[in-house]
């Protein structure tokens, strides 16, 4: 199953993508994580991406498309993947469709996470990430047992530089101006499913799992019939 998670930053896409990845045994591909890894390892892509990410702006299409293409072509994506944070522009969406078409595939379902901007600002400005294992916390909503330390691996927690309040507002503006239009694109393609992101994490996971199971059954029927 080839899945896209679409929605503003802070909608919970990363958390839900991890769950789907485990349940469906398909890789979670986060364009943001791939870019941050490239920055940390000092690759050419990382050098090009850094200043955009720090300002809360989109990295140019040609930079991010390259990194995603390479990832999708790896063997573990053969049976599907969950794309989180990609595509973010219409050009990226079209390139993705074209690429999958040449591989004889297509996106099966796009989950559109609906959440208010106030909730996004509250979530992102309190978000803390484990420097060692990448686990997510929130100072208020999901606090770690020991302040500043990861419950799972005792790694140090830090705030992403682009989760600072002024950058969060810029990221939301960028989302409204450059990414929100993809909702119509995928709705027209009849693969968009809306997910309310204002529920508990487990409830959201259940709603997503129900839709995936329905899509899988539909897929099996078309294969048989
Ligand atoms: P995320 O972790 O998805 O919130 O992404 C963090 C940052 O990485 C974004 O604010 C952008 O600067 C950059 N980024 C991630 N994915 C993309 C994409 N598909 N296109 C352009 N820039 C991206």
mmCIF file of C-alpha atoms and ligand atoms in Angstrom:
data_model
loop_
_atom_site.group_PDB
_atom_site.id
_atom_site.type_symbol
_atom_site.label_atom_id
_atom_site.label_comp_id
_atom_site.label_asym_id
_atom_site.label_seq_id
_atom_site.Cartn_x
_atom_site.Cartn_y
_atom_site.Cartn_z
ATOM 1 C CA UNK A 1 0.000 0.000 0.000
ATOM 2 C CA UNK A 2 1.370 3.401 -1.034
ATOM 3 C CA UNK A 3 0.205 6.078 1.354
ATOM 4 C CA UNK A 4 0.660 9.863 1.577
ATOM 5 C CA UNK A 5 0.111 11.827 4.792
ATOM 6 C CA UNK A 6 -0.925 15.398 4.032
ATOM 7 C CA UNK A 7 -1.586 18.184 6.523
ATOM 8 C CA UNK A 8 0.017 21.122 8.304
ATOM 9 C CA UNK A 9 3.138 20.750 10.435
ATOM 10 C CA UNK A 10 2.205 19.580 13.923
ATOM 11 C CA UNK A 11 -0.866 17.634 12.790
ATOM 12 C CA UNK A 12 0.583 14.374 14.154
ATOM 13 C CA UNK A 13 1.607 12.901 10.803
ATOM 14 C CA UNK A 14 4.965 11.615 12.060
ATOM 15 C CA UNK A 15 3.481 9.820 15.063
ATOM 16 C CA UNK A 16 0.747 8.191 12.988
ATOM 17 C CA UNK A 17 3.158 7.297 10.180
ATOM 18 C CA UNK A 18 5.283 5.344 12.679
ATOM 19 C CA UNK A 19 2.220 3.318 13.748
ATOM 20 C CA UNK A 20 1.165 2.566 10.163
ATOM 21 C CA UNK A 21 4.739 1.642 9.303
ATOM 22 C CA UNK A 22 4.867 -0.914 12.147
ATOM 23 C CA UNK A 23 1.387 -2.345 11.511
ATOM 24 C CA UNK A 24 1.667 -2.618 7.730
ATOM 25 C CA UNK A 25 5.412 -3.423 7.681
ATOM 26 C CA UNK A 26 6.179 -0.682 5.188
ATOM 27 C CA UNK A 27 8.798 2.057 5.625
ATOM 28 C CA UNK A 28 7.963 5.488 7.029
ATOM 29 C CA UNK A 29 9.567 8.038 4.721
ATOM 30 C CA UNK A 30 9.749 11.497 6.254
ATOM 31 C CA UNK A 31 11.192 14.112 3.901
ATOM 32 C CA UNK A 32 11.959 16.332 6.910
ATOM 33 C CA UNK A 33 13.935 13.524 8.612
ATOM 34 C CA UNK A 34 15.824 12.732 5.399
ATOM 35 C CA UNK A 35 16.759 16.396 4.997
ATOM 36 C CA UNK A 36 17.807 16.740 8.645
ATOM 37 C CA UNK A 37 19.963 13.602 8.302
ATOM 38 C CA UNK A 38 21.556 15.092 5.172
ATOM 39 C CA UNK A 39 22.322 18.280 7.132
ATOM 40 C CA UNK A 40 23.863 16.307 9.999
ATOM 41 C CA UNK A 41 26.063 14.219 7.715
ATOM 42 C CA UNK A 42 27.051 17.322 5.753
ATOM 43 C CA UNK A 43 26.042 16.103 2.280
ATOM 44 C CA UNK A 44 25.583 18.470 -0.657
ATOM 45 C CA UNK A 45 21.803 18.114 -0.298
ATOM 46 C CA UNK A 46 22.109 19.004 3.369
ATOM 47 C CA UNK A 47 24.134 22.112 2.588
ATOM 48 C CA UNK A 48 21.517 23.254 0.068
ATOM 49 C CA UNK A 49 18.595 22.533 2.432
ATOM 50 C CA UNK A 50 19.857 24.006 5.679
ATOM 51 C CA UNK A 51 19.024 27.703 5.328
ATOM 52 C CA UNK A 52 15.516 26.994 4.006
ATOM 53 C CA UNK A 53 14.682 24.671 6.896
ATOM 54 C CA UNK A 54 15.980 27.122 9.487
ATOM 55 C CA UNK A 55 13.746 29.870 8.071
ATOM 56 C CA UNK A 56 10.694 27.593 7.876
ATOM 57 C CA UNK A 57 10.660 27.799 4.061
ATOM 58 C CA UNK A 58 10.309 24.944 1.593
ATOM 59 C CA UNK A 59 13.505 23.433 0.261
ATOM 60 C CA UNK A 60 13.516 23.775 -3.569
ATOM 61 C CA UNK A 61 11.659 20.958 -5.376
ATOM 62 C CA UNK A 62 14.736 19.654 -7.218
ATOM 63 C CA UNK A 63 16.639 19.169 -3.942
ATOM 64 C CA UNK A 64 13.908 17.296 -2.085
ATOM 65 C CA UNK A 65 12.677 15.300 -5.101
ATOM 66 C CA UNK A 66 16.135 13.745 -5.558
ATOM 67 C CA UNK A 67 16.312 12.529 -1.980
ATOM 68 C CA UNK A 68 12.776 11.064 -2.109
ATOM 69 C CA UNK A 69 13.302 9.341 -5.460
ATOM 70 C CA UNK A 70 16.439 7.627 -4.161
ATOM 71 C CA UNK A 71 14.556 6.459 -1.076
ATOM 72 C CA UNK A 72 11.506 5.110 -2.948
ATOM 73 C CA UNK A 73 13.731 3.105 -5.276
ATOM 74 C CA UNK A 74 15.207 1.122 -2.356
ATOM 75 C CA UNK A 75 14.132 -2.528 -2.061
ATOM 76 C CA UNK A 76 12.179 -2.108 1.177
ATOM 77 C CA UNK A 77 9.648 0.146 -0.635
ATOM 78 C CA UNK A 78 8.644 -2.638 -3.028
ATOM 79 C CA UNK A 79 5.390 -3.375 -1.183
ATOM 80 C CA UNK A 80 4.621 0.214 -0.268
ATOM 81 C CA UNK A 81 5.510 3.104 2.020
ATOM 82 C CA UNK A 82 4.062 5.938 4.083
ATOM 83 C CA UNK A 83 5.195 9.320 2.809
ATOM 84 C CA UNK A 84 5.155 11.974 5.525
ATOM 85 C CA UNK A 85 5.856 15.590 4.498
ATOM 86 C CA UNK A 86 6.125 14.834 0.786
ATOM 87 C CA UNK A 87 4.731 16.044 -1.575
ATOM 88 C CA UNK A 88 4.388 19.640 -0.403
ATOM 89 C CA UNK A 89 3.873 21.387 -3.763
ATOM 90 C CA UNK A 90 1.815 20.573 -6.833
ATOM 91 C CA UNK A 91 5.025 20.100 -8.830
ATOM 92 C CA UNK A 92 6.233 17.502 -6.298
ATOM 93 C CA UNK A 93 2.878 15.684 -6.428
ATOM 94 C CA UNK A 94 3.008 15.469 -10.213
ATOM 95 C CA UNK A 95 6.629 14.259 -10.214
ATOM 96 C CA UNK A 96 5.701 11.586 -7.656
ATOM 97 C CA UNK A 97 2.761 10.399 -9.791
ATOM 98 C CA UNK A 98 4.957 10.240 -12.872
ATOM 99 C CA UNK A 99 7.684 8.376 -11.068
ATOM 100 C CA UNK A 100 5.302 5.778 -9.654
ATOM 101 C CA UNK A 101 3.664 5.402 -13.054
ATOM 102 C CA UNK A 102 6.986 4.451 -14.632
ATOM 103 C CA UNK A 103 7.301 1.783 -11.905
ATOM 104 C CA UNK A 104 3.763 0.536 -12.690
ATOM 105 C CA UNK A 105 2.391 1.854 -9.371
ATOM 106 C CA UNK A 106 0.313 4.681 -7.945
ATOM 107 C CA UNK A 107 -0.617 6.275 -4.619
ATOM 108 C CA UNK A 108 -3.474 4.237 -3.093
ATOM 109 C CA UNK A 109 -4.669 6.638 -0.424
ATOM 110 C CA UNK A 110 -3.912 10.144 0.861
ATOM 111 C CA UNK A 111 -4.791 10.900 4.480
ATOM 112 C CA UNK A 112 -5.545 14.576 4.990
ATOM 113 C CA UNK A 113 -5.048 15.551 8.657
ATOM 114 C CA UNK A 114 -7.446 18.300 9.713
ATOM 115 C CA UNK A 115 -6.386 20.394 12.714
ATOM 116 C CA UNK A 116 -6.835 24.006 13.829
ATOM 117 C CA UNK A 117 -3.907 26.428 13.579
ATOM 118 C CA UNK A 118 -4.148 27.188 17.319
ATOM 119 C CA UNK A 119 -3.665 23.504 18.117
ATOM 120 C CA UNK A 120 -0.678 23.324 15.744
ATOM 121 C CA UNK A 121 1.051 26.291 17.386
ATOM 122 C CA UNK A 122 0.485 24.806 20.870
ATOM 123 C CA UNK A 123 1.755 21.376 19.798
ATOM 124 C CA UNK A 124 4.871 22.523 17.949
ATOM 125 C CA UNK A 125 6.022 25.157 20.404
ATOM 126 C CA UNK A 126 6.058 22.550 23.222
ATOM 127 C CA UNK A 127 7.457 19.668 21.163
ATOM 128 C CA UNK A 128 10.690 18.035 22.334
ATOM 129 C CA UNK A 129 12.632 15.445 20.333
ATOM 130 C CA UNK A 130 15.086 12.827 21.588
ATOM 131 C CA UNK A 131 18.511 13.539 20.082
ATOM 132 C CA UNK A 132 19.373 9.817 20.186
ATOM 133 C CA UNK A 133 16.270 7.904 18.998
ATOM 134 C CA UNK A 134 14.022 10.655 17.590
ATOM 135 C CA UNK A 135 11.064 9.926 19.925
ATOM 136 C CA UNK A 136 8.595 12.822 20.270
ATOM 137 C CA UNK A 137 7.479 14.438 23.542
ATOM 138 C CA UNK A 138 5.537 17.535 24.516
ATOM 139 C CA UNK A 139 6.279 19.585 27.622
ATOM 140 C CA UNK A 140 2.571 19.691 28.466
ATOM 141 C CA UNK A 141 0.720 16.939 26.564
ATOM 142 C CA UNK A 142 3.286 14.086 26.519
ATOM 143 C CA UNK A 143 5.924 14.977 29.141
ATOM 144 C CA UNK A 144 8.871 12.622 29.706
ATOM 145 C CA UNK A 145 9.132 10.942 33.117
ATOM 146 C CA UNK A 146 12.469 12.684 33.799
ATOM 147 C CA UNK A 147 12.624 16.265 32.591
ATOM 148 C CA UNK A 148 14.807 16.675 29.507
ATOM 149 C CA UNK A 149 15.475 12.932 29.077
ATOM 150 C CA UNK A 150 13.929 10.330 26.799
ATOM 151 C CA UNK A 151 11.844 7.626 28.552
ATOM 152 C CA UNK A 152 12.934 4.999 26.012
ATOM 153 C CA UNK A 153 16.695 5.511 25.728
ATOM 154 C CA UNK A 154 17.611 8.290 28.236
ATOM 155 C CA UNK A 155 18.818 10.426 25.295
ATOM 156 C CA UNK A 156 18.776 14.216 25.709
ATOM 157 C CA UNK A 157 15.624 15.990 24.526
ATOM 158 C CA UNK A 158 15.917 19.115 22.398
ATOM 159 C CA UNK A 159 13.637 21.540 20.583
ATOM 160 C CA UNK A 160 13.883 21.631 16.772
ATOM 161 C CA UNK A 161 15.162 25.065 15.713
ATOM 162 C CA UNK A 162 12.196 25.385 13.349
ATOM 163 C CA UNK A 163 9.724 24.727 16.210
ATOM 164 C CA UNK A 164 10.434 28.212 17.663
ATOM 165 C CA UNK A 165 7.186 30.237 17.671
ATOM 166 C CA UNK A 166 8.167 32.721 14.907
ATOM 167 C CA UNK A 167 9.310 29.908 12.572
ATOM 168 C CA UNK A 168 6.159 27.888 13.309
ATOM 169 C CA UNK A 169 4.042 30.819 12.083
ATOM 170 C CA UNK A 170 6.136 31.010 8.904
ATOM 171 C CA UNK A 171 5.768 27.246 8.326
ATOM 172 C CA UNK A 172 2.001 27.555 8.677
ATOM 173 C CA UNK A 173 1.933 30.409 6.163
ATOM 174 C CA UNK A 174 4.036 28.338 3.750
ATOM 175 C CA UNK A 175 1.653 25.395 4.245
ATOM 176 C CA UNK A 176 -1.400 27.563 3.471
ATOM 177 C CA UNK A 177 0.222 29.116 0.400
ATOM 178 C CA UNK A 178 2.090 26.170 -1.144
ATOM 179 C CA UNK A 179 0.784 22.871 0.210
ATOM 180 C CA UNK A 180 -2.925 23.234 1.074
ATOM 181 C CA UNK A 181 -3.807 23.214 -2.651
ATOM 182 C CA UNK A 182 -2.818 19.538 -2.810
ATOM 183 C CA UNK A 183 -6.047 18.680 -0.994
ATOM 184 C CA UNK A 184 -8.002 19.554 -4.150
ATOM 185 C CA UNK A 185 -5.504 17.718 -6.371
ATOM 186 C CA UNK A 186 -5.929 14.450 -4.457
ATOM 187 C CA UNK A 187 -9.666 14.970 -3.926
ATOM 188 C CA UNK A 188 -10.056 15.230 -7.701
ATOM 189 C CA UNK A 189 -8.043 12.002 -8.031
ATOM 190 C CA UNK A 190 -10.593 10.438 -5.612
ATOM 191 C CA UNK A 191 -7.984 9.077 -3.199
ATOM 192 C CA UNK A 192 -8.320 11.665 -0.403
ATOM 193 C CA UNK A 193 -9.534 10.549 3.046
ATOM 194 C CA UNK A 194 -10.064 13.124 5.802
ATOM 195 C CA UNK A 195 -8.783 12.442 9.301
ATOM 196 C CA UNK A 196 -9.648 14.604 12.311
ATOM 197 C CA UNK A 197 -6.449 15.309 14.189
ATOM 198 C CA UNK A 198 -8.190 16.733 17.258
ATOM 199 C CA UNK A 199 -8.827 13.256 18.726
ATOM 200 C CA UNK A 200 -6.672 11.105 21.022
ATOM 201 C CA UNK A 201 -3.623 9.519 19.339
ATOM 202 C CA UNK A 202 -5.118 5.982 19.662
ATOM 203 C CA UNK A 203 -8.454 7.095 18.177
ATOM 204 C CA UNK A 204 -6.709 8.648 15.177
ATOM 205 C CA UNK A 205 -4.667 5.446 14.697
ATOM 206 C CA UNK A 206 -7.863 3.369 14.767
ATOM 207 C CA UNK A 207 -9.566 5.588 12.172
ATOM 208 C CA UNK A 208 -6.537 5.321 9.890
ATOM 209 C CA UNK A 209 -6.280 1.539 10.352
ATOM 210 C CA UNK A 210 -9.997 1.108 9.497
ATOM 211 C CA UNK A 211 -9.540 3.010 6.234
ATOM 212 C CA UNK A 212 -6.381 1.057 5.333
ATOM 213 C CA UNK A 213 -8.169 -2.262 5.973
ATOM 214 C CA UNK A 214 -11.088 -1.154 3.824
ATOM 215 C CA UNK A 215 -8.697 -0.138 1.016
ATOM 216 C CA UNK A 216 -6.808 -3.433 1.299
ATOM 217 C CA UNK A 217 -10.064 -5.431 1.018
ATOM 218 C CA UNK A 218 -11.109 -3.372 -1.987
ATOM 219 C CA UNK A 219 -7.706 -4.000 -3.563
ATOM 220 C CA UNK A 220 -7.963 -7.791 -2.997
ATOM 221 C CA UNK A 221 -11.461 -7.857 -4.540
ATOM 222 C CA UNK A 222 -10.250 -6.098 -7.714
ATOM 223 C CA UNK A 223 -7.331 -8.548 -7.938
ATOM 224 C CA UNK A 224 -9.703 -11.551 -7.615
ATOM 225 C CA UNK A 225 -12.569 -10.126 -9.673
HETATM 226 P P1 LIG B 1 8.954 18.458 8.534
HETATM 227 O O1 LIG B 1 9.853 17.636 9.390
HETATM 228 O O2 LIG B 1 8.096 17.644 7.606
HETATM 229 O O3 LIG B 1 8.142 19.452 9.336
HETATM 230 O O4 LIG B 1 9.908 19.324 7.567
HETATM 231 C C1 LIG B 1 10.843 20.233 8.096
HETATM 232 C C2 LIG B 1 11.313 21.181 7.025
HETATM 233 O O5 LIG B 1 11.976 20.433 5.988
HETATM 234 C C3 LIG B 1 10.217 21.960 6.312
HETATM 235 O O6 LIG B 1 9.832 23.120 7.018
HETATM 236 C C4 LIG B 1 10.928 22.296 4.997
HETATM 237 O O7 LIG B 1 11.875 23.329 5.169
HETATM 238 C C5 LIG B 1 11.711 21.015 4.716
HETATM 239 N N1 LIG B 1 10.902 20.053 3.934
HETATM 240 C C6 LIG B 1 10.440 18.840 4.344
HETATM 241 N N2 LIG B 1 9.764 18.232 3.357
HETATM 242 C C7 LIG B 1 9.786 19.072 2.299
HETATM 243 C C8 LIG B 1 9.228 19.022 0.986
HETATM 244 N N3 LIG B 1 8.483 17.970 0.580
HETATM 245 N N4 LIG B 1 9.466 20.071 0.160
HETATM 246 C C9 LIG B 1 10.201 21.121 0.557
HETATM 247 N N5 LIG B 1 10.731 21.255 1.773
HETATM 248 C C10 LIG B 1 10.528 20.230 2.664
#
